[in-house]
Amino acid sequence: MNLIGSFQLKNKRIAAKKLGKEAVYNEFSKRATNYKNVYDAQTGFM
């Protein structure tokens, strides 16, 4: 998962919430945080 994918999932998550699709919202919420797997806290870069 890269930053662009995470950003797209965040937007899809917002749309799912507005449409009342809680299961989709929850799934996208989990997947949208995958950017943390490529974040280096020491350097502050992805």
JSON list of N, CA and C in Angstrom, two decimals:
[
{"chain": "A", "resi": 1, "resn": "MET", "atom": "N", "xyz": [0.86, -1.17, 0.00]},
{"chain": "A", "resi": 1, "resn": "MET", "atom": "CA", "xyz": [0.00, 0.00, 0.00]},
{"chain": "A", "resi": 1, "resn": "MET", "atom": "C", "xyz": [0.89, 1.23, 0.00]},
{"chain": "A", "resi": 2, "resn": "ASN", "atom": "N", "xyz": [0.65, 2.13, -0.90]},
{"chain": "A", "resi": 2, "resn": "ASN", "atom": "CA", "xyz": [1.41, 3.36, -0.95]},
{"chain": "A", "resi": 2, "resn": "ASN", "atom": "C", "xyz": [0.54, 4.53, -0.48]},
{"chain": "A", "resi": 3, "resn": "LEU", "atom": "N", "xyz": [1.10, 5.70, -0.48]},
{"chain": "A", "resi": 3, "resn": "LEU", "atom": "CA", "xyz": [0.36, 6.87, 0.01]},
{"chain": "A", "resi": 3, "resn": "LEU", "atom": "C", "xyz": [-0.85, 7.19, -0.85]},
{"chain": "A", "resi": 4, "resn": "ILE", "atom": "N", "xyz": [-0.70, 7.05, -2.15]},
{"chain": "A", "resi": 4, "resn": "ILE", "atom": "CA", "xyz": [-1.83, 7.35, -3.04]},
{"chain": "A", "resi": 4, "resn": "ILE", "atom": "C", "xyz": [-2.98, 6.38, -2.78]},
{"chain": "A", "resi": 5, "resn": "GLY", "atom": "N", "xyz": [-2.66, 5.12, -2.61]},
{"chain": "A", "resi": 5, "resn": "GLY", "atom": "CA", "xyz": [-3.69, 4.13, -2.32]},
{"chain": "A", "resi": 5, "resn": "GLY", "atom": "C", "xyz": [-4.38, 4.41, -0.99]},
{"chain": "A", "resi": 6, "resn": "SER", "atom": "N", "xyz": [-3.61, 4.80, 0.00]},
{"chain": "A", "resi": 6, "resn": "SER", "atom": "CA", "xyz": [-4.19, 5.13, 1.31]},
{"chain": "A", "resi": 6, "resn": "SER", "atom": "C", "xyz": [-5.11, 6.34, 1.21]},
{"chain": "A", "resi": 7, "resn": "PHE", "atom": "N", "xyz": [-4.68, 7.34, 0.44]},
{"chain": "A", "resi": 7, "resn": "PHE", "atom": "CA", "xyz": [-5.51, 8.53, 0.27]},
{"chain": "A", "resi": 7, "resn": "PHE", "atom": "C", "xyz": [-6.82, 8.18, -0.44]},
{"chain": "A", "resi": 8, "resn": "GLN", "atom": "N", "xyz": [-6.73, 7.33, -1.47]},
{"chain": "A", "resi": 8, "resn": "GLN", "atom": "CA", "xyz": [-7.93, 6.93, -2.19]},
{"chain": "A", "resi": 8, "resn": "GLN", "atom": "C", "xyz": [-8.87, 6.15, -1.28]},
{"chain": "A", "resi": 9, "resn": "LEU", "atom": "N", "xyz": [-8.32, 5.26, -0.46]},
{"chain": "A", "resi": 9, "resn": "LEU", "atom": "CA", "xyz": [-9.15, 4.50, 0.47]},
{"chain": "A", "resi": 9, "resn": "LEU", "atom": "C", "xyz": [-9.81, 5.41, 1.50]},
{"chain": "A", "resi": 10, "resn": "LYS", "atom": "N", "xyz": [-9.08, 6.44, 1.92]},
{"chain": "A", "resi": 10, "resn": "LYS", "atom": "CA", "xyz": [-9.66, 7.39, 2.87]},
{"chain": "A", "resi": 10, "resn": "LYS", "atom": "C", "xyz": [-10.89, 8.06, 2.26]},
{"chain": "A", "resi": 11, "resn": "ASN", "atom": "N", "xyz": [-10.78, 8.46, 1.01]},
{"chain": "A", "resi": 11, "resn": "ASN", "atom": "CA", "xyz": [-11.91, 9.10, 0.34]},
{"chain": "A", "resi": 11, "resn": "ASN", "atom": "C", "xyz": [-13.07, 8.13, 0.15]},
{"chain": "A", "resi": 12, "resn": "LYS", "atom": "N", "xyz": [-12.77, 6.89, -0.19]},
{"chain": "A", "resi": 12, "resn": "LYS", "atom": "CA", "xyz": [-13.82, 5.88, -0.34]},
{"chain": "A", "resi": 12, "resn": "LYS", "atom": "C", "xyz": [-14.48, 5.59, 1.01]},
{"chain": "A", "resi": 13, "resn": "ARG", "atom": "N", "xyz": [-13.67, 5.63, 2.06]},
{"chain": "A", "resi": 13, "resn": "ARG", "atom": "CA", "xyz": [-14.19, 5.40, 3.41]},
{"chain": "A", "resi": 13, "resn": "ARG", "atom": "C", "xyz": [-15.19, 6.49, 3.77]},
{"chain": "A", "resi": 14, "resn": "ILE", "atom": "N", "xyz": [-14.87, 7.73, 3.45]},
{"chain": "A", "resi": 14, "resn": "ILE", "atom": "CA", "xyz": [-15.77, 8.85, 3.74]},
{"chain": "A", "resi": 14, "resn": "ILE", "atom": "C", "xyz": [-17.08, 8.69, 2.97]},
{"chain": "A", "resi": 15, "resn": "ALA", "atom": "N", "xyz": [-16.98, 8.29, 1.70]},
{"chain": "A", "resi": 15, "resn": "ALA", "atom": "CA", "xyz": [-18.18, 8.08, 0.88]},
{"chain": "A", "resi": 15, "resn": "ALA", "atom": "C", "xyz": [-19.04, 6.95, 1.44]},
{"chain": "A", "resi": 16, "resn": "ALA", "atom": "N", "xyz": [-18.39, 5.86, 1.85]},
{"chain": "A", "resi": 16, "resn": "ALA", "atom": "CA", "xyz": [-19.14, 4.73, 2.41]},
{"chain": "A", "resi": 16, "resn": "ALA", "atom": "C", "xyz": [-19.88, 5.14, 3.68]},
{"chain": "A", "resi": 17, "resn": "LYS", "atom": "N", "xyz": [-19.24, 5.96, 4.50]},
{"chain": "A", "resi": 17, "resn": "LYS", "atom": "CA", "xyz": [-19.88, 6.43, 5.73]},
{"chain": "A", "resi": 17, "resn": "LYS", "atom": "C", "xyz": [-21.12, 7.26, 5.41]},
{"chain": "A", "resi": 18, "resn": "LYS", "atom": "N", "xyz": [-21.00, 8.14, 4.42]},
{"chain": "A", "resi": 18, "resn": "LYS", "atom": "CA", "xyz": [-22.13, 8.99, 4.05]},
{"chain": "A", "resi": 18, "resn": "LYS", "atom": "C", "xyz": [-23.28, 8.18, 3.44]},
{"chain": "A", "resi": 19, "resn": "LEU", "atom": "N", "xyz": [-22.93, 7.04, 2.81]},
{"chain": "A", "resi": 19, "resn": "LEU", "atom": "CA", "xyz": [-23.96, 6.18, 2.21]},
{"chain": "A", "resi": 19, "resn": "LEU", "atom": "C", "xyz": [-24.54, 5.19, 3.22]},
{"chain": "A", "resi": 20, "resn": "GLY", "atom": "N", "xyz": [-24.01, 5.20, 4.44]},
{"chain": "A", "resi": 20, "resn": "GLY", "atom": "CA", "xyz": [-24.53, 4.31, 5.47]},
{"chain": "A", "resi": 20, "resn": "GLY", "atom": "C", "xyz": [-24.03, 2.88, 5.36]},
{"chain": "A", "resi": 21, "resn": "LYS", "atom": "N", "xyz": [-22.93, 2.66, 4.68]},
{"chain": "A", "resi": 21, "resn": "LYS", "atom": "CA", "xyz": [-22.37, 1.32, 4.49]},
{"chain": "A", "resi": 21, "resn": "LYS", "atom": "C", "xyz": [-21.29, 1.09, 5.55]},
{"chain": "A", "resi": 22, "resn": "GLU", "atom": "N", "xyz": [-21.71, 0.72, 6.74]},
{"chain": "A", "resi": 22, "resn": "GLU", "atom": "CA", "xyz": [-20.81, 0.58, 7.88]},
{"chain": "A", "resi": 22, "resn": "GLU", "atom": "C", "xyz": [-19.74, -0.49, 7.68]},
{"chain": "A", "resi": 23, "resn": "ALA", "atom": "N", "xyz": [-20.11, -1.63, 7.09]},
{"chain": "A", "resi": 23, "resn": "ALA", "atom": "CA", "xyz": [-19.15, -2.72, 6.89]},
{"chain": "A", "resi": 23, "resn": "ALA", "atom": "C", "xyz": [-18.04, -2.28, 5.93]},
{"chain": "A", "resi": 24, "resn": "VAL", "atom": "N", "xyz": [-18.41, -1.59, 4.87]},
{"chain": "A", "resi": 24, "resn": "VAL", "atom": "CA", "xyz": [-17.43, -1.09, 3.90]},
{"chain": "A", "resi": 24, "resn": "VAL", "atom": "C", "xyz": [-16.57, -0.02, 4.56]},
{"chain": "A", "resi": 25, "resn": "TYR", "atom": "N", "xyz": [-17.19, 0.85, 5.32]},
{"chain": "A", "resi": 25, "resn": "TYR", "atom": "CA", "xyz": [-16.47, 1.90, 6.04]},
{"chain": "A", "resi": 25, "resn": "TYR", "atom": "C", "xyz": [-15.42, 1.30, 6.97]},
{"chain": "A", "resi": 26, "resn": "ASN", "atom": "N", "xyz": [-15.79, 0.28, 7.72]},
{"chain": "A", "resi": 26, "resn": "ASN", "atom": "CA", "xyz": [-14.86, -0.35, 8.65]},
{"chain": "A", "resi": 26, "resn": "ASN", "atom": "C", "xyz": [-13.70, -1.02, 7.92]},
{"chain": "A", "resi": 27, "resn": "GLU", "atom": "N", "xyz": [-13.99, -1.69, 6.81]},
{"chain": "A", "resi": 27, "resn": "GLU", "atom": "CA", "xyz": [-12.94, -2.35, 6.04]},
{"chain": "A", "resi": 27, "resn": "GLU", "atom": "C", "xyz": [-11.96, -1.33, 5.47]},
{"chain": "A", "resi": 28, "resn": "PHE", "atom": "N", "xyz": [-12.48, -0.27, 4.88]},
{"chain": "A", "resi": 28, "resn": "PHE", "atom": "CA", "xyz": [-11.61, 0.76, 4.31]},
{"chain": "A", "resi": 28, "resn": "PHE", "atom": "C", "xyz": [-10.84, 1.49, 5.40]},
{"chain": "A", "resi": 29, "resn": "SER", "atom": "N", "xyz": [-11.42, 1.63, 6.58]},
{"chain": "A", "resi": 29, "resn": "SER", "atom": "CA", "xyz": [-10.72, 2.27, 7.69]},
{"chain": "A", "resi": 29, "resn": "SER", "atom": "C", "xyz": [-9.48, 1.47, 8.07]},
{"chain": "A", "resi": 30, "resn": "LYS", "atom": "N", "xyz": [-9.61, 0.15, 8.12]},
{"chain": "A", "resi": 30, "resn": "LYS", "atom": "CA", "xyz": [-8.47, -0.70, 8.43]},
{"chain": "A", "resi": 30, "resn": "LYS", "atom": "C", "xyz": [-7.41, -0.62, 7.34]},
{"chain": "A", "resi": 31, "resn": "ARG", "atom": "N", "xyz": [-7.85, -0.72, 6.10]},
{"chain": "A", "resi": 31, "resn": "ARG", "atom": "CA", "xyz": [-6.91, -0.73, 4.98]},
{"chain": "A", "resi": 31, "resn": "ARG", "atom": "C", "xyz": [-6.23, 0.62, 4.77]},
{"chain": "A", "resi": 32, "resn": "ALA", "atom": "N", "xyz": [-6.89, 1.71, 5.11]},
{"chain": "A", "resi": 32, "resn": "ALA", "atom": "CA", "xyz": [-6.33, 3.04, 4.89]},
{"chain": "A", "resi": 32, "resn": "ALA", "atom": "C", "xyz": [-5.16, 3.33, 5.82]},
{"chain": "A", "resi": 33, "resn": "THR", "atom": "N", "xyz": [-4.99, 2.56, 6.87]},
{"chain": "A", "resi": 33, "resn": "THR", "atom": "CA", "xyz": [-3.88, 2.79, 7.79]},
{"chain": "A", "resi": 33, "resn": "THR", "atom": "C", "xyz": [-2.64, 1.97, 7.42]},
{"chain": "A", "resi": 34, "resn": "ASN", "atom": "N", "xyz": [-2.69, 1.26, 6.31]},
{"chain": "A", "resi": 34, "resn": "ASN", "atom": "CA", "xyz": [-1.54, 0.45, 5.89]},
{"chain": "A", "resi": 34, "resn": "ASN", "atom": "C", "xyz": [-0.32, 1.29, 5.51]},
{"chain": "A", "resi": 35, "resn": "TYR", "atom": "N", "xyz": [-0.50, 2.58, 5.31]},
{"chain": "A", "resi": 35, "resn": "TYR", "atom": "CA", "xyz": [0.65, 3.44, 5.00]},
{"chain": "A", "resi": 35, "resn": "TYR", "atom": "C", "xyz": [1.68, 3.39, 6.13]},
{"chain": "A", "resi": 36, "resn": "LYS", "atom": "N", "xyz": [1.23, 3.05, 7.33]},
{"chain": "A", "resi": 36, "resn": "LYS", "atom": "CA", "xyz": [2.13, 2.98, 8.48]},
{"chain": "A", "resi": 36, "resn": "LYS", "atom": "C", "xyz": [3.21, 1.92, 8.29]},
{"chain": "A", "resi": 37, "resn": "ASN", "atom": "N", "xyz": [2.96, 0.95, 7.41]},
{"chain": "A", "resi": 37, "resn": "ASN", "atom": "CA", "xyz": [3.94, -0.11, 7.15]},
{"chain": "A", "resi": 37, "resn": "ASN", "atom": "C", "xyz": [5.16, 0.40, 6.39]},
{"chain": "A", "resi": 38, "resn": "VAL", "atom": "N", "xyz": [5.04, 1.54, 5.72]},
{"chain": "A", "resi": 38, "resn": "VAL", "atom": "CA", "xyz": [6.17, 2.07, 4.96]},
{"chain": "A", "resi": 38, "resn": "VAL", "atom": "C", "xyz": [6.73, 3.35, 5.58]},
{"chain": "A", "resi": 39, "resn": "TYR", "atom": "N", "xyz": [6.20, 3.78, 6.69]},
{"chain": "A", "resi": 39, "resn": "TYR", "atom": "CA", "xyz": [6.66, 4.99, 7.37]},
{"chain": "A", "resi": 39, "resn": "TYR", "atom": "C", "xyz": [7.86, 4.67, 8.26]},
{"chain": "A", "resi": 40, "resn": "ASP", "atom": "N", "xyz": [8.91, 5.45, 8.14]},
{"chain": "A", "resi": 40, "resn": "ASP", "atom": "CA", "xyz": [10.10, 5.30, 8.97]},
{"chain": "A", "resi": 40, "resn": "ASP", "atom": "C", "xyz": [10.10, 6.41, 10.02]},
{"chain": "A", "resi": 41, "resn": "ALA", "atom": "N", "xyz": [9.81, 6.07, 11.24]},
{"chain": "A", "resi": 41, "resn": "ALA", "atom": "CA", "xyz": [9.69, 7.06, 12.32]},
{"chain": "A", "resi": 41, "resn": "ALA", "atom": "C", "xyz": [11.02, 7.76, 12.61]},
{"chain": "A", "resi": 42, "resn": "GLN", "atom": "N", "xyz": [12.12, 7.08, 12.37]},
{"chain": "A", "resi": 42, "resn": "GLN", "atom": "CA", "xyz": [13.43, 7.68, 12.62]},
{"chain": "A", "resi": 42, "resn": "GLN", "atom": "C", "xyz": [13.70, 8.85, 11.69]},
{"chain": "A", "resi": 43, "resn": "THR", "atom": "N", "xyz": [13.39, 8.68, 10.42]},
{"chain": "A", "resi": 43, "resn": "THR", "atom": "CA", "xyz": [13.67, 9.72, 9.44]},
{"chain": "A", "resi": 43, "resn": "THR", "atom": "C", "xyz": [12.48, 10.63, 9.19]},
{"chain": "A", "resi": 44, "resn": "GLY", "atom": "N", "xyz": [11.28, 10.13, 9.48]},
{"chain": "A", "resi": 44, "resn": "GLY", "atom": "CA", "xyz": [10.08, 10.90, 9.22]},
{"chain": "A", "resi": 44, "resn": "GLY", "atom": "C", "xyz": [9.64, 10.82, 7.76]},
{"chain": "A", "resi": 45, "resn": "PHE", "atom": "N", "xyz": [10.23, 9.90, 7.00]},
{"chain": "A", "resi": 45, "resn": "PHE", "atom": "CA", "xyz": [9.89, 9.76, 5.59]},
{"chain": "A", "resi": 45, "resn": "PHE", "atom": "C", "xyz": [9.21, 8.42, 5.33]},
{"chain": "A", "resi": 46, "resn": "MET", "atom": "N", "xyz": [8.55, 8.37, 4.20]},
{"chain": "A", "resi": 46, "resn": "MET", "atom": "CA", "xyz": [7.92, 7.14, 3.76]},
{"chain": "A", "resi": 46, "resn": "MET", "atom": "C", "xyz": [8.90, 6.34, 2.95]}
]
